[in-house]
mmCIF file of C-alpha atoms in Angstrom:
data_model
loop_
_atom_site.group_PDB
_atom_site.id
_atom_site.type_symbol
_atom_site.label_atom_id
_atom_site.label_comp_id
_atom_site.label_asym_id
_atom_site.label_seq_id
_atom_site.Cartn_x
_atom_site.Cartn_y
_atom_site.Cartn_z
ATOM 1 C CA MET A 1 8.392 -18.448 -6.774
ATOM 2 C CA LEU A 2 9.320 -16.861 -10.327
ATOM 3 C CA LEU A 3 6.559 -17.027 -12.578
ATOM 4 C CA ASP A 4 6.338 -17.187 -16.361
ATOM 5 C CA PRO A 5 5.457 -13.920 -18.312
ATOM 6 C CA ASP A 6 2.001 -15.122 -18.981
ATOM 7 C CA ALA A 7 1.357 -16.031 -15.430
ATOM 8 C CA GLU A 8 2.860 -12.762 -14.072
ATOM 9 C CA ASN A 9 0.326 -10.944 -16.386
ATOM 10 C CA ASP A 10 -2.674 -13.021 -14.958
ATOM 11 C CA VAL A 11 -1.689 -12.386 -11.447
ATOM 12 C CA ALA A 12 -1.510 -8.491 -12.203
ATOM 13 C CA TYR A 13 -4.897 -8.626 -13.838
ATOM 14 C CA GLU A 14 -6.334 -10.421 -10.826
ATOM 15 C CA LEU A 15 -4.563 -8.099 -8.198
ATOM 16 C CA CYS A 16 -6.452 -5.169 -9.966
ATOM 17 C CA GLN A 17 -9.810 -6.948 -9.626
ATOM 18 C CA ILE A 18 -9.272 -7.871 -5.994
ATOM 19 C CA VAL A 19 -7.738 -5.118 -4.348
ATOM 20 C CA GLY A 20 -7.517 -2.320 -6.901
ATOM 21 C CA ARG A 21 -9.564 -0.089 -4.974
ATOM 22 C CA ALA A 22 -7.488 -0.412 -1.735
ATOM 23 C CA ILE A 23 -4.816 1.838 -3.299
ATOM 24 C CA LEU A 24 -4.669 5.638 -3.009
ATOM 25 C CA PRO A 25 -2.318 8.238 -4.324
ATOM 26 C CA TYR A 26 -0.737 10.426 -1.678
ATOM 27 C CA ARG A 27 1.424 13.521 -2.242
ATOM 28 C CA SER A 28 2.810 16.171 0.018
ATOM 29 C CA SER A 29 2.189 19.928 -0.775
ATOM 30 C CA ASP A 30 5.460 21.485 0.594
ATOM 31 C CA ALA A 31 6.950 22.783 -2.545
ATOM 32 C CA ALA A 32 10.744 22.575 -1.084
ATOM 33 C CA ASP A 33 9.994 18.947 -0.401
ATOM 34 C CA LEU A 34 7.219 17.821 -2.846
ATOM 35 C CA ARG A 35 6.964 13.698 -2.159
ATOM 36 C CA PHE A 36 4.742 11.438 -4.133
ATOM 37 C CA GLY A 37 3.855 7.920 -3.016
ATOM 38 C CA THR A 38 1.068 5.537 -2.301
ATOM 39 C CA ALA A 39 -1.102 4.390 0.622
ATOM 40 C CA PHE A 40 -3.247 1.299 0.829
ATOM 41 C CA PHE A 41 -6.117 0.225 2.985
ATOM 42 C CA PHE A 42 -5.547 -2.793 5.112
ATOM 43 C CA GLN A 43 -8.158 -4.917 6.983
ATOM 44 C CA GLY A 44 -6.476 -6.694 9.759
ATOM 45 C CA THR A 45 -9.489 -8.006 11.482
ATOM 46 C CA ASP A 46 -13.057 -8.664 10.718
ATOM 47 C CA ASP A 47 -13.934 -6.057 13.088
ATOM 48 C CA PRO A 48 -14.203 -2.519 11.126
ATOM 49 C CA VAL A 49 -11.943 -1.103 13.979
ATOM 50 C CA GLY A 50 -9.133 -3.261 12.469
ATOM 51 C CA GLU A 51 -8.995 -1.184 9.437
ATOM 52 C CA SER A 52 -6.002 0.876 8.666
ATOM 53 C CA LEU A 53 -4.514 3.045 5.981
ATOM 54 C CA LEU A 54 -0.723 2.130 5.620
ATOM 55 C CA THR A 55 2.422 3.819 3.885
ATOM 56 C CA ALA A 56 6.032 4.472 4.291
ATOM 57 C CA ALA A 57 7.065 6.679 7.353
ATOM 58 C CA ASP A 58 9.425 8.744 5.270
ATOM 59 C CA LEU A 59 6.335 10.238 3.033
ATOM 60 C CA VAL A 60 4.398 11.522 5.873
ATOM 61 C CA GLY A 61 5.502 13.951 8.466
ATOM 62 C CA ALA A 62 5.488 17.366 6.932
ATOM 63 C CA PRO A 63 2.613 19.571 7.008
ATOM 64 C CA GLY A 64 0.325 19.669 3.927
ATOM 65 C CA GLY A 65 -0.085 16.101 2.811
ATOM 66 C CA GLU A 66 -3.095 14.839 1.013
ATOM 67 C CA LEU A 67 -4.676 11.657 -0.313
ATOM 68 C CA GLY A 68 -5.964 11.636 -3.893
ATOM 69 C CA LEU A 69 -9.478 10.031 -4.652
ATOM 70 C CA ARG A 70 -10.311 8.119 -7.596
ATOM 71 C CA ALA A 71 -14.335 7.955 -8.524
ATOM 72 C CA SER A 72 -14.222 4.344 -8.078
ATOM 73 C CA VAL A 73 -13.215 4.607 -4.158
ATOM 74 C CA THR A 74 -16.279 6.662 -3.343
ATOM 75 C CA GLU A 75 -20.038 6.842 -3.534
ATOM 76 C CA PRO A 76 -22.381 8.218 -4.526
ATOM 77 C CA ALA A 77 -20.746 9.727 -7.733
ATOM 78 C CA GLY A 78 -19.929 13.322 -7.951
ATOM 79 C CA VAL A 79 -19.900 14.206 -4.205
ATOM 80 C CA ALA A 80 -16.519 13.468 -2.905
ATOM 81 C CA PRO A 81 -13.639 15.925 -3.188
ATOM 82 C CA ASP A 82 -10.849 15.239 -5.488
ATOM 83 C CA ALA A 83 -8.506 14.858 -2.442
ATOM 84 C CA VAL A 84 -8.638 14.658 1.303
ATOM 85 C CA ALA A 85 -6.301 16.927 3.452
ATOM 86 C CA GLU A 86 -4.598 14.711 5.980
ATOM 87 C CA ALA A 87 -5.061 17.726 8.223
ATOM 88 C CA GLU A 88 -8.650 17.336 8.277
ATOM 89 C CA ILE A 89 -8.366 13.738 9.580
ATOM 90 C CA ARG A 90 -7.959 12.876 13.335
ATOM 91 C CA PRO A 91 -6.312 10.814 14.598
ATOM 92 C CA GLY A 92 -3.570 11.531 12.221
ATOM 93 C CA TRP A 93 -0.692 9.188 10.829
ATOM 94 C CA ALA A 94 1.228 7.346 13.450
ATOM 95 C CA ARG A 95 4.769 7.131 12.369
ATOM 96 C CA PHE A 96 7.217 4.247 13.100
ATOM 97 C CA PRO A 97 10.359 5.289 11.458
ATOM 98 C CA GLY A 98 12.484 2.403 12.919
ATOM 99 C CA ASP A 99 10.109 0.033 10.899
ATOM 100 C CA GLY A 100 9.688 2.558 8.135
ATOM 101 C CA VAL A 101 5.921 2.323 8.115
ATOM 102 C CA ALA A 102 3.134 4.815 9.019
ATOM 103 C CA VAL A 103 -0.323 3.864 9.956
ATOM 104 C CA LEU A 104 -3.531 5.856 9.855
ATOM 105 C CA PRO A 105 -6.594 4.342 11.553
ATOM 106 C CA THR A 106 -9.375 4.769 9.258
ATOM 107 C CA GLY A 107 -12.053 5.893 11.641
ATOM 108 C CA GLY A 108 -11.348 9.557 10.937
ATOM 109 C CA LEU A 109 -11.438 9.298 7.092
ATOM 110 C CA HIS A 110 -14.995 7.401 7.335
ATOM 111 C CA ARG A 111 -16.393 10.250 9.923
ATOM 112 C CA TYR A 112 -15.036 12.939 7.321
ATOM 113 C CA ALA A 113 -16.707 11.015 4.566
ATOM 114 C CA GLY A 114 -19.957 10.770 6.326
ATOM 115 C CA ASP A 115 -19.702 14.704 7.215
ATOM 116 C CA GLY A 116 -19.430 15.321 3.507
ATOM 117 C CA GLY A 117 -22.519 13.256 2.546
ATOM 118 C CA TRP A 118 -20.436 10.617 0.721
ATOM 119 C CA ARG A 119 -19.051 6.977 1.559
ATOM 120 C CA TRP A 120 -15.866 5.148 0.981
ATOM 121 C CA ARG A 121 -16.230 1.999 -1.398
ATOM 122 C CA VAL A 122 -12.988 0.305 -0.999
ATOM 123 C CA GLN A 123 -11.490 -3.025 -1.185
ATOM 124 C CA PRO A 124 -8.811 -3.382 1.663
ATOM 125 C CA VAL A 125 -6.217 -5.510 1.443
ATOM 126 C CA PRO A 126 -7.379 -8.482 3.743
ATOM 127 C CA GLY A 127 -5.345 -9.710 6.538
ATOM 128 C CA GLY A 128 -5.627 -13.269 5.670
ATOM 129 C CA ILE A 129 -3.123 -12.790 2.837
ATOM 130 C CA ALA A 130 -0.773 -10.692 4.873
ATOM 131 C CA ALA A 131 2.485 -12.520 4.657
ATOM 132 C CA GLY A 132 3.390 -14.489 7.822
ATOM 133 C CA PRO A 133 7.231 -14.921 8.952
ATOM 134 C CA GLU A 134 7.165 -18.503 6.949
ATOM 135 C CA VAL A 135 6.219 -16.623 3.729
ATOM 136 C CA VAL A 136 9.389 -14.340 4.036
ATOM 137 C CA ALA A 137 11.778 -17.040 5.121
ATOM 138 C CA ARG A 138 10.773 -19.030 1.799
ATOM 139 C CA LEU A 139 12.299 -16.072 -0.148
ATOM 140 C CA GLY A 140 16.112 -16.248 -0.684
ATOM 141 C CA ALA A 141 18.787 -14.967 -2.964
ATOM 142 C CA ASP A 142 17.018 -16.437 -6.189
ATOM 143 C CA ALA A 143 14.672 -13.746 -7.496
ATOM 144 C CA ALA A 144 10.964 -14.331 -7.175
ATOM 145 C CA SER A 145 8.120 -12.505 -8.885
ATOM 146 C CA ALA A 146 6.668 -9.555 -7.071
ATOM 147 C CA PHE A 147 3.726 -7.262 -8.047
ATOM 148 C CA VAL A 148 3.533 -3.650 -6.866
ATOM 149 C CA LEU A 149 0.316 -1.852 -7.083
ATOM 150 C CA ALA A 150 0.660 1.899 -7.079
ATOM 151 C CA HIS A 151 -0.260 5.252 -8.378
ATOM 152 C CA GLY A 152 2.743 6.371 -10.642
ATOM 153 C CA VAL A 153 3.023 9.995 -11.591
ATOM 154 C CA ARG A 154 2.739 10.952 -15.394
ATOM 155 C CA GLU A 155 4.351 13.902 -17.025
ATOM 156 C CA ASP A 156 1.036 15.731 -17.035
ATOM 157 C CA GLY A 157 0.743 15.369 -13.097
ATOM 158 C CA SER A 158 -1.911 12.406 -13.316
ATOM 159 C CA ARG A 159 -1.831 9.737 -10.946
ATOM 160 C CA PRO A 160 -2.828 6.446 -12.644
ATOM 161 C CA LEU A 161 -3.215 3.081 -10.952
ATOM 162 C CA GLU A 162 -0.321 0.935 -12.224
ATOM 163 C CA VAL A 163 0.974 -2.504 -11.693
ATOM 164 C CA ALA A 164 4.861 -3.012 -11.783
ATOM 165 C CA ILE A 165 6.022 -6.662 -12.268
ATOM 166 C CA GLU A 166 9.491 -6.825 -10.600
ATOM 167 C CA ARG A 167 11.665 -9.228 -8.637
ATOM 168 C CA VAL A 168 12.350 -9.534 -5.063
ATOM 169 C CA VAL A 169 15.022 -11.317 -3.068
ATOM 170 C CA ARG A 170 15.975 -11.840 0.801
ATOM 171 C CA ASP A 171 19.306 -11.219 2.064
ATOM 172 C CA GLY A 172 19.380 -12.157 5.828
ATOM 173 C CA ASP A 173 16.728 -10.127 7.372
ATOM 174 C CA THR A 174 16.547 -7.576 4.368
ATOM 175 C CA VAL A 175 14.045 -8.255 1.883
ATOM 176 C CA ARG A 176 14.480 -6.229 -1.528
ATOM 177 C CA ILE A 177 12.941 -5.297 -4.752
ATOM 178 C CA ILE A 178 15.928 -5.302 -7.024
ATOM 179 C CA SER A 179 15.068 -2.501 -9.327
ATOM 180 C CA GLU A 180 14.310 1.043 -8.972
ATOM 181 C CA LEU A 181 10.642 1.949 -9.070
ATOM 182 C CA PRO A 182 9.083 5.026 -10.711
ATOM 183 C CA ALA A 183 7.916 8.000 -8.606
ATOM 184 C CA GLY A 184 4.970 7.512 -6.623
ATOM 185 C CA TYR A 185 5.747 3.786 -5.640
ATOM 186 C CA VAL A 186 6.967 4.383 -2.085
ATOM 187 C CA GLY A 187 4.288 2.911 0.182
ATOM 188 C CA ALA A 188 2.752 0.770 -2.083
ATOM 189 C CA PRO A 189 1.729 -2.719 -1.291
ATOM 190 C CA VAL A 190 3.823 -5.547 -2.463
ATOM 191 C CA PHE A 191 2.508 -9.039 -3.540
ATOM 192 C CA VAL A 192 4.205 -12.375 -4.173
ATOM 193 C CA VAL A 193 3.015 -15.767 -5.165
ATOM 194 C CA GLN A 194 4.248 -19.083 -3.201
ATOM 195 C CA ALA A 195 3.717 -22.730 -3.632
ATOM 196 C CA ASP A 196 1.296 -23.811 -0.951
ATOM 197 C CA ALA A 197 0.443 -27.185 1.041
ATOM 198 C CA ALA A 198 -2.270 -28.232 -1.352
ATOM 199 C CA GLU A 199 0.045 -28.413 -4.126
ATOM 200 C CA GLY A 200 -1.382 -24.961 -5.717
ATOM 201 C CA VAL A 201 -0.256 -21.415 -5.319
ATOM 202 C CA SER A 202 -1.312 -18.901 -2.963
ATOM 203 C CA LEU A 203 -1.149 -14.998 -3.099
ATOM 204 C CA HIS A 204 0.452 -13.032 -0.239
ATOM 205 C CA CYS A 205 0.785 -9.207 0.444
ATOM 206 C CA LEU A 206 4.466 -9.282 1.464
ATOM 207 C CA GLY A 207 4.421 -5.620 2.852
ATOM 208 C CA LEU A 208 5.098 -2.334 1.430
ATOM 209 C CA VAL A 209 7.766 -0.305 -0.655
ATOM 210 C CA LEU A 210 10.364 1.763 1.272
ATOM 211 C CA PRO A 211 12.696 4.456 -0.287
ATOM 212 C CA GLY A 212 15.797 3.134 -1.538
ATOM 213 C CA GLY A 213 18.720 3.817 -4.014
ATOM 214 C CA ALA A 214 19.532 0.560 -5.826
ATOM 215 C CA GLY A 215 16.308 -0.811 -5.637
ATOM 216 C CA HIS A 216 13.843 -0.698 -2.675
ATOM 217 C CA PRO A 217 13.810 -2.539 0.828
ATOM 218 C CA VAL A 218 10.244 -3.851 1.628
ATOM 219 C CA ALA A 219 8.647 -3.506 4.997
ATOM 220 C CA THR A 220 7.422 -7.193 5.560
ATOM 221 C CA PHE A 221 4.226 -7.845 7.337
ATOM 222 C CA ASP A 222 5.973 -9.184 10.415
ATOM 223 C CA ARG A 223 7.293 -5.719 10.968
ATOM 224 C CA ILE A 224 3.841 -3.831 10.066
ATOM 225 C CA ARG A 225 1.789 -6.320 12.270
ATOM 226 C CA ALA A 226 3.818 -5.398 15.143
ATOM 227 C CA VAL A 227 2.822 -1.801 15.104
ATOM 228 C CA LEU A 228 -0.851 -2.101 14.022
ATOM 229 C CA PRO A 229 -2.376 -2.845 17.578
ATOM 230 C CA SER A 230 -1.157 0.200 19.221
ATOM 231 C CA ALA A 231 -0.507 2.465 16.322
ATOM 232 C CA THR A 232 0.995 4.927 18.897
ATOM 233 C CA GLY A 233 4.210 5.978 17.146
ATOM 234 C CA ASP A 234 5.714 9.300 16.306
ATOM 235 C CA ASP A 235 2.397 10.833 15.343
ATOM 236 C CA SER A 236 3.723 14.298 14.620
ATOM 237 C CA ALA A 237 2.264 14.315 11.051
#
């Protein structure tokens, strides 16, 4: 569905309220291969065990990666560090290069926080809005509005939370954002709005941004869901 600009701005604002605290900045610390991206919390089931952190597989793998923290995603104030080194978290990332996805079960993140005297205060993307095959199938060659929540990279090195309003298309089995996104957006969640059976509209998390050249492929949730139950990929990260 292609929305008018006012409706797009309304959706972007609501997304920040609903899932803004799901989003974390990621970066590697390898000076020879410095990579910036975004990861997000996803709650696949009502059981806390079903919570995972998701990002793009190409971002993780080299030693020295870290997750940045904003004051709004932890409590009490002033206790959590500015960043969490992924080497401190076990189990670590499970990588699924064939699907472009990396999964981090969040049990280790919660234990790390508890040991440090603080708690996560996040808004995971709920499984109920994760796009099913029918949502993907309704996309086509005509561009639809897409919304990407990510931590960009400013010239001063800061990583603010941003919303990019983009266009997404489907060509066969490939779903793609047609524009090149700024640094820091790989791994970020992508949202779309589609008409529903009640003659209204519904919000869906389509998937996550993958690296690309002229635009970016999207790892859709049919691919992501396939790796969530086991999360036993190439976890060399």
